[in-house]
Coordinates of N, CA, C and O in Angstrom, one line a residue:
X1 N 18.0 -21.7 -23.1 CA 17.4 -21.3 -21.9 C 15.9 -20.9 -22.2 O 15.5 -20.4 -23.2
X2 N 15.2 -21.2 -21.2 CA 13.8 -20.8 -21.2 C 13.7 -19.6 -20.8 O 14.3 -19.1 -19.9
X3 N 12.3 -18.7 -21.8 CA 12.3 -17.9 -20.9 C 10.6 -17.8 -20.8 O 9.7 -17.9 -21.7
X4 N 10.4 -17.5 -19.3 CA 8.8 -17.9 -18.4 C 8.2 -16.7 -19.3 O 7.0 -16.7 -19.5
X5 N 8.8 -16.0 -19.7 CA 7.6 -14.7 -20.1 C 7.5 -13.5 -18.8 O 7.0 -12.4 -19.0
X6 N 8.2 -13.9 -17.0 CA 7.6 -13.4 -16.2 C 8.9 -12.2 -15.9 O 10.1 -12.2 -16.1
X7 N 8.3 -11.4 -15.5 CA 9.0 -10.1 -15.3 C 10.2 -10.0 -13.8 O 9.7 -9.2 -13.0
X8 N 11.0 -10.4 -13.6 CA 11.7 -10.7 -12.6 C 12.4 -9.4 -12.2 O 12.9 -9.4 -11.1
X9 N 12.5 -8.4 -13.0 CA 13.1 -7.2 -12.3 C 12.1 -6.3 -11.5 O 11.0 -6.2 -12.1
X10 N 12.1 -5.6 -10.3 CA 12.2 -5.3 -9.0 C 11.0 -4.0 -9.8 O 11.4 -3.2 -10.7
X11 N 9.7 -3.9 -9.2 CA 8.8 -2.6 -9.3 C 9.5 -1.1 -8.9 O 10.5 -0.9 -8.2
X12 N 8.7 -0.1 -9.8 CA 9.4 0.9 -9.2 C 8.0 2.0 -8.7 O 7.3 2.6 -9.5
X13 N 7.9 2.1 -7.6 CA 7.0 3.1 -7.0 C 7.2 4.2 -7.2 O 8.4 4.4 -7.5
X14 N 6.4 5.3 -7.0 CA 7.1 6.4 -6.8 C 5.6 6.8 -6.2 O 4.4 6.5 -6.4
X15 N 6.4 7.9 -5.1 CA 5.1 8.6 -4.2 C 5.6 10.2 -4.7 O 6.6 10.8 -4.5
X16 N 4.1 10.3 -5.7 CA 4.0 11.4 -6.4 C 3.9 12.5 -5.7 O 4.3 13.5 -6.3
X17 N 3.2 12.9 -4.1 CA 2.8 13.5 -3.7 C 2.6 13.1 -2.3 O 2.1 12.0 -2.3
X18 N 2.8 13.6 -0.8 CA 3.3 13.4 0.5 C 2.7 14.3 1.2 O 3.5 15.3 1.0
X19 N 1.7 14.8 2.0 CA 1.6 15.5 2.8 C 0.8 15.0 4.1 O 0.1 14.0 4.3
X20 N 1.2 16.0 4.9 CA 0.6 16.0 6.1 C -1.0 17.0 6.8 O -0.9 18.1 7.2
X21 N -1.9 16.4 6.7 CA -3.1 16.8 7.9 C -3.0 17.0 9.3 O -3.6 16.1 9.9
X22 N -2.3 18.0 10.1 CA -2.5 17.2 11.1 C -1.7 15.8 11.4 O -0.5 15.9 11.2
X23 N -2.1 14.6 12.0 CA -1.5 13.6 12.1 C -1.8 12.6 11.4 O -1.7 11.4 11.7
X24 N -2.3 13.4 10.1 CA -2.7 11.8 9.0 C -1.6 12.4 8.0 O -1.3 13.5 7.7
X25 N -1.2 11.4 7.6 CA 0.0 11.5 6.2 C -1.4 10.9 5.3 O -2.4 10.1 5.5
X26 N -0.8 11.9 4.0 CA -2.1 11.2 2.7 C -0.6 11.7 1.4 O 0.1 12.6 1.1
X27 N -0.8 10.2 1.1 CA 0.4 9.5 -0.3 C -0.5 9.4 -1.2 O -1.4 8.6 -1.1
X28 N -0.3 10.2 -2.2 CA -0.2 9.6 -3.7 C 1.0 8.5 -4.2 O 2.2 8.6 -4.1
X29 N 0.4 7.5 -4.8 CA 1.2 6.7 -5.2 C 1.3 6.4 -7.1 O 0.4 6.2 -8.0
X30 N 2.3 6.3 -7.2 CA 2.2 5.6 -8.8 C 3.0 4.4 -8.9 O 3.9 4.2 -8.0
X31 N 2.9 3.4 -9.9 CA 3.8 2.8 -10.5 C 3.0 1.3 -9.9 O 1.9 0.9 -9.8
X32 N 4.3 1.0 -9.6 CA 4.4 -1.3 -9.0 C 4.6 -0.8 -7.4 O 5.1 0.2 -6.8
X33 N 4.0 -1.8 -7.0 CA 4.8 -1.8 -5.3 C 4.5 -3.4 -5.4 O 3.5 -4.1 -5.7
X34 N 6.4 -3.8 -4.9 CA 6.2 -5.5 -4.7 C 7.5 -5.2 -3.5 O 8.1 -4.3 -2.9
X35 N 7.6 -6.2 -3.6 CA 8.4 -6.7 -1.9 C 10.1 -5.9 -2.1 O 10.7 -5.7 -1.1
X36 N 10.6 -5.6 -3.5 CA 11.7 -4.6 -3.4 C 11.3 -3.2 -2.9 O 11.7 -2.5 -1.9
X37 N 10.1 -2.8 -4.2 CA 10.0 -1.1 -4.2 C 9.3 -0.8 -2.8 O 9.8 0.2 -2.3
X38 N 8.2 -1.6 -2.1 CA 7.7 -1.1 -0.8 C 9.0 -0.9 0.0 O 8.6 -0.2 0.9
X39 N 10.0 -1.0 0.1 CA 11.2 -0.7 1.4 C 11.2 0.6 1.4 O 11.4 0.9 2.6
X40 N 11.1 1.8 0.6 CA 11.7 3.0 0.9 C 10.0 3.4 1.5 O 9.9 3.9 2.6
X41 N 8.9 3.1 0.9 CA 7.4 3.2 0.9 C 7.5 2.8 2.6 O 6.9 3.5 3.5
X42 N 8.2 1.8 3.0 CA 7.6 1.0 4.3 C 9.2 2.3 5.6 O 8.9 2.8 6.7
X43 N 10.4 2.5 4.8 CA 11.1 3.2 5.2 C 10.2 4.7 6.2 O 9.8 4.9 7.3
X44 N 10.2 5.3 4.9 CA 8.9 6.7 4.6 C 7.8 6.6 6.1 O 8.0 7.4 6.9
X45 N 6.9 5.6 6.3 CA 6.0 5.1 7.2 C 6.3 5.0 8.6 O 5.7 5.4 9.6
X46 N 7.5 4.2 8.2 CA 8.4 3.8 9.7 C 8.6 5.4 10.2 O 7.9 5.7 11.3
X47 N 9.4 6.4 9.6 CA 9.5 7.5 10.0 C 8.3 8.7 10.5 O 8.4 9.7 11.1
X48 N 7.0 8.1 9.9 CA 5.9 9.5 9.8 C 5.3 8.6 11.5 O 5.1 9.4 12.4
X49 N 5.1 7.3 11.6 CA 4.6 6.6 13.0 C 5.7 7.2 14.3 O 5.5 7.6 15.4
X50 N 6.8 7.2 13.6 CA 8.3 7.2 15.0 C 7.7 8.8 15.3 O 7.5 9.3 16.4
X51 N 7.5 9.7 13.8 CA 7.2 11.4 14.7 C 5.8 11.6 14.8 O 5.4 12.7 14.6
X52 N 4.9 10.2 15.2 CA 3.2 10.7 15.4 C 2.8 10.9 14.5 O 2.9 12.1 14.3
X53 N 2.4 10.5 13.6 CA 1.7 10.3 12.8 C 0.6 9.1 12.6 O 0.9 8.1 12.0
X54 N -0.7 9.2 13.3 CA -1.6 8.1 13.2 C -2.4 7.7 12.7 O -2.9 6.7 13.2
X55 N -2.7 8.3 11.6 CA -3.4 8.7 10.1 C -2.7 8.4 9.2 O -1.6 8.9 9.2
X56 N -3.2 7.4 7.8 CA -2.3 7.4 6.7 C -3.7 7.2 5.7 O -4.6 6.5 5.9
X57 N -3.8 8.0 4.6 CA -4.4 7.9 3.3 C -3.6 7.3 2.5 O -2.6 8.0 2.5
X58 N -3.5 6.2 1.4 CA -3.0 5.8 0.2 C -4.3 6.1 -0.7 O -5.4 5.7 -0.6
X59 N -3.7 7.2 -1.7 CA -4.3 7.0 -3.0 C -3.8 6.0 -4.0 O -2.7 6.5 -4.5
X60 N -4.0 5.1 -4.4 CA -3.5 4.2 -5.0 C -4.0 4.3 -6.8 O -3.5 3.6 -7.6
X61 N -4.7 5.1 -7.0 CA -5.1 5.1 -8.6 C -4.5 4.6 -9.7 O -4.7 3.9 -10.7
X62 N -3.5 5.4 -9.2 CA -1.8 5.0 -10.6 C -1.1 4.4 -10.1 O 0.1 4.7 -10.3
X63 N -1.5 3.2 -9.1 CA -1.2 1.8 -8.9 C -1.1 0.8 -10.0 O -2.1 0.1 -10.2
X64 N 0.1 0.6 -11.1 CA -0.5 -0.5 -11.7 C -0.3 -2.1 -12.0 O -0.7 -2.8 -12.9
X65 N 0.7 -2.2 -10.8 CA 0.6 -3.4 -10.0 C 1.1 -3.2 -8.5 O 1.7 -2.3 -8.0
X66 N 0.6 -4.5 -8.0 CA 1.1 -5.2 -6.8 C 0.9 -6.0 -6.3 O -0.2 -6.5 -6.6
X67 N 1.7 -6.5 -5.1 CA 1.7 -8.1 -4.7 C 1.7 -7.7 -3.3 O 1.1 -6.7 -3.0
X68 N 2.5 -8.5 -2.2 CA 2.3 -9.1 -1.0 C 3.2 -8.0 -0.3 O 2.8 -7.8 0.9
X69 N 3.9 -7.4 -0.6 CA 4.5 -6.2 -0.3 C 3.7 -5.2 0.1 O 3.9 -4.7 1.2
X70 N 2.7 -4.8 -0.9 CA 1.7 -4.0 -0.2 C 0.6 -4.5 0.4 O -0.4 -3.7 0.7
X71 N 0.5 -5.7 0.7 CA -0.4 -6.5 2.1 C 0.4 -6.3 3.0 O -0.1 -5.8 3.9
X72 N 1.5 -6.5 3.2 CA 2.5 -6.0 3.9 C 2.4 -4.9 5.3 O 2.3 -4.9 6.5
X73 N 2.6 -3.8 4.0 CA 2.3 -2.4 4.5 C 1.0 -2.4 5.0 O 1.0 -2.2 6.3
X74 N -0.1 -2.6 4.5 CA -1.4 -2.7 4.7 C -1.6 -3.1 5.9 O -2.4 -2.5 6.6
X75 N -0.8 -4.4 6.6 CA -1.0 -5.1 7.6 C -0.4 -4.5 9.0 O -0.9 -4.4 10.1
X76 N 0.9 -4.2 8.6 CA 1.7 -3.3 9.7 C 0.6 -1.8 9.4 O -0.6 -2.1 9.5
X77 N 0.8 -0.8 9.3 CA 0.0 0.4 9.6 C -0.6 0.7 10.4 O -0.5 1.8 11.1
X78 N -1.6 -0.6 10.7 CA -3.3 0.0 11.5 C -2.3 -0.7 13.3 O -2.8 -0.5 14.4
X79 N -1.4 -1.2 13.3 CA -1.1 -1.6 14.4 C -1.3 -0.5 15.7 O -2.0 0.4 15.4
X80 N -0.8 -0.5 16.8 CA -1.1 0.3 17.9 C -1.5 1.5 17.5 O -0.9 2.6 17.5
X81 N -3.0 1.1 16.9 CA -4.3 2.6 17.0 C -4.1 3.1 15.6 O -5.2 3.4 15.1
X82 N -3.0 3.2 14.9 CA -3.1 4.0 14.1 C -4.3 3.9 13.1 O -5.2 3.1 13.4
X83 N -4.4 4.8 11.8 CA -5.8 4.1 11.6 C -5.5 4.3 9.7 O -4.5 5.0 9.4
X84 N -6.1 3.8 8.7 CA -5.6 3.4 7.4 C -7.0 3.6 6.4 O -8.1 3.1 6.5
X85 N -6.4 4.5 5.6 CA -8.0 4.2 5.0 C -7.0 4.6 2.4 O -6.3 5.4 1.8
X86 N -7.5 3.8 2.1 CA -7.2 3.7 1.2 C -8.3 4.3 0.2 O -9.4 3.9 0.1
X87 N -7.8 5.3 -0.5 CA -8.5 6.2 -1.6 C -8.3 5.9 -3.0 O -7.1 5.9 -3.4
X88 N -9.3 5.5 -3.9 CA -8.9 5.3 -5.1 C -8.4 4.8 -5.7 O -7.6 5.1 -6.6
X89 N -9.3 3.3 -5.2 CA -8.3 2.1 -5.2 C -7.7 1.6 -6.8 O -8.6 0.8 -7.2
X90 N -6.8 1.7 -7.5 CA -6.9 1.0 -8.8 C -7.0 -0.3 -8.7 O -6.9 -1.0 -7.7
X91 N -7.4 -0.8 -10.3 CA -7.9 -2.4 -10.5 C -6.5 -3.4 -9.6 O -6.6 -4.3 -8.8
X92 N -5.7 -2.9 -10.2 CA -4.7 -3.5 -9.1 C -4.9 -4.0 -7.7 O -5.1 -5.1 -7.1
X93 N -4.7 -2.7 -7.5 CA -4.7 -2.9 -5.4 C -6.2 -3.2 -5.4 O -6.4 -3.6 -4.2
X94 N -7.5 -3.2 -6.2 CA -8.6 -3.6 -5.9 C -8.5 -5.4 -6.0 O -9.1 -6.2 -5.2
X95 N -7.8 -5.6 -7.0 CA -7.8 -6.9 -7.3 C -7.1 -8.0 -5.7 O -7.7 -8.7 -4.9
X96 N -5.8 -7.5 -5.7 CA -4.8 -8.1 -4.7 C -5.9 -7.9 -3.3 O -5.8 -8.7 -2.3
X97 N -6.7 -7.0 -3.3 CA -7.2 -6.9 -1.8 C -8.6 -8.1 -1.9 O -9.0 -8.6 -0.9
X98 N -9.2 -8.4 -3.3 CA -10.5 -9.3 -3.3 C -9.5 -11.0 -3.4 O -9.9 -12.1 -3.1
X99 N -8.4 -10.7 -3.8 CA -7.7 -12.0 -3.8 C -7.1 -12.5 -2.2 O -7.1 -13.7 -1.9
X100 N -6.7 -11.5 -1.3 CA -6.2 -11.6 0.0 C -7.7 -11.6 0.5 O -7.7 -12.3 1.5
X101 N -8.6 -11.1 0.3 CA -10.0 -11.5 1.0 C -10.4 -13.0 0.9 O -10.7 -13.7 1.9
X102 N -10.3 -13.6 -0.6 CA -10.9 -14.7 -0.6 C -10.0 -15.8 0.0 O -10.5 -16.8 0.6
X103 N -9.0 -15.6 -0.2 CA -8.1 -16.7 0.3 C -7.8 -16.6 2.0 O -7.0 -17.3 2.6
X104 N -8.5 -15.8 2.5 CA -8.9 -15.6 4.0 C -7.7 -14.6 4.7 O -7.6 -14.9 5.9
X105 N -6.8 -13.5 4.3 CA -5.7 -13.2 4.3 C -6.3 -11.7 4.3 O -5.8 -10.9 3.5
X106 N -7.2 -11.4 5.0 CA -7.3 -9.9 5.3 C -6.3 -9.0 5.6 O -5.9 -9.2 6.7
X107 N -6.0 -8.3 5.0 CA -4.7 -7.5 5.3 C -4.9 -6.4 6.7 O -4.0 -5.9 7.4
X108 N -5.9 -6.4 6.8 CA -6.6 -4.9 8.0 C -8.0 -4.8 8.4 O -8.6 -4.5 7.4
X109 N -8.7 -4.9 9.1 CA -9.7 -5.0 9.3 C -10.4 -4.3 8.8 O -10.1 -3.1 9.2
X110 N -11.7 -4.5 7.7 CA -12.6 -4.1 7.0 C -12.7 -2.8 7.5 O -12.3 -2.2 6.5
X111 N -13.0 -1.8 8.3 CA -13.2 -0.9 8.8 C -12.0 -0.1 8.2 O -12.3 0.9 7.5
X112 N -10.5 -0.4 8.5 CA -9.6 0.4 8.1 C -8.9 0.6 6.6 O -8.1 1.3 6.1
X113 N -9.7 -0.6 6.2 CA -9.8 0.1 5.0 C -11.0 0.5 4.2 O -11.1 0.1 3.1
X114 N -11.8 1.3 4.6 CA -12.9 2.3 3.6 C -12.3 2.6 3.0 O -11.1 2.9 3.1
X115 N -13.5 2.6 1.7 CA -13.0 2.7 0.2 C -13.6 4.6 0.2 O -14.6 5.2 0.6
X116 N -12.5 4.9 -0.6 CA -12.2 6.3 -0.6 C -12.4 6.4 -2.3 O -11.9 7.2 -3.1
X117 N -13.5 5.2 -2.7 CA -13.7 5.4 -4.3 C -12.5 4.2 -5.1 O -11.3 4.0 -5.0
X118 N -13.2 3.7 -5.7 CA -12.5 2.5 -7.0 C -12.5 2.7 -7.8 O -13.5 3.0 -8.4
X119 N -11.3 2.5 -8.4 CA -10.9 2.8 -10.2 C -11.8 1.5 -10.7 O -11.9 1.2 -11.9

């Protein structure tokens, strides 16, 4: 058997830190976010929009991967009004957001995501 070298088991996120402003939720995040570990991340979200919440901060720092999962998120959020703004971006989520830029695949419109500072 071959083996690709590629890592096939499922990221593990974890949101270090959860609070509420008012009606902005602001996440600390650590770890991977890919198309498994975003479900409880995208769960979490679903629930803070359903009770008003139209504000979200991602600190993403100790981000230290991710993929299309968190374009994902990124893309759903800013939907009816709500508004998105991403803090502290690691090389990671900096990387995936200049790669979804160039390949023409804006996740959110430039505005909703101000940079809140780059690792």
């Amino acid at each position: 058997m071959h083996d690709s070298g590629a890592d096939t088991a499922p990221g593990e996120i974890v949101v270090a830190s959860c609070t509420t402003l008012g009606t902005t939720l602001v996440i600390h995040l650590t770890g991977e976010i890919d198309h498994y570990s975003a479900a409880p991340l995208r769960a979490l979200l679903y629930s803070a929009a359903d009770n008003g919440c139209t504000g979200l901060v991602l600190d993403t720092a100790q981000v230290i991967f991710c993929d299309s999962g968190l374009l994902a998120i990124l893309d759903w959020w800013p939907r009816h009004g709500r508004r998105l703004r991403l803090a502290n971006r690691s090389r990671a989520v900096q990387h995936l957001l200049n790669l979804s830029a160039t390949a023409g695949q804006q996740p959110a419109p430039a505005e909703s995501l101000s940079a809140g500072g780059t690792s």
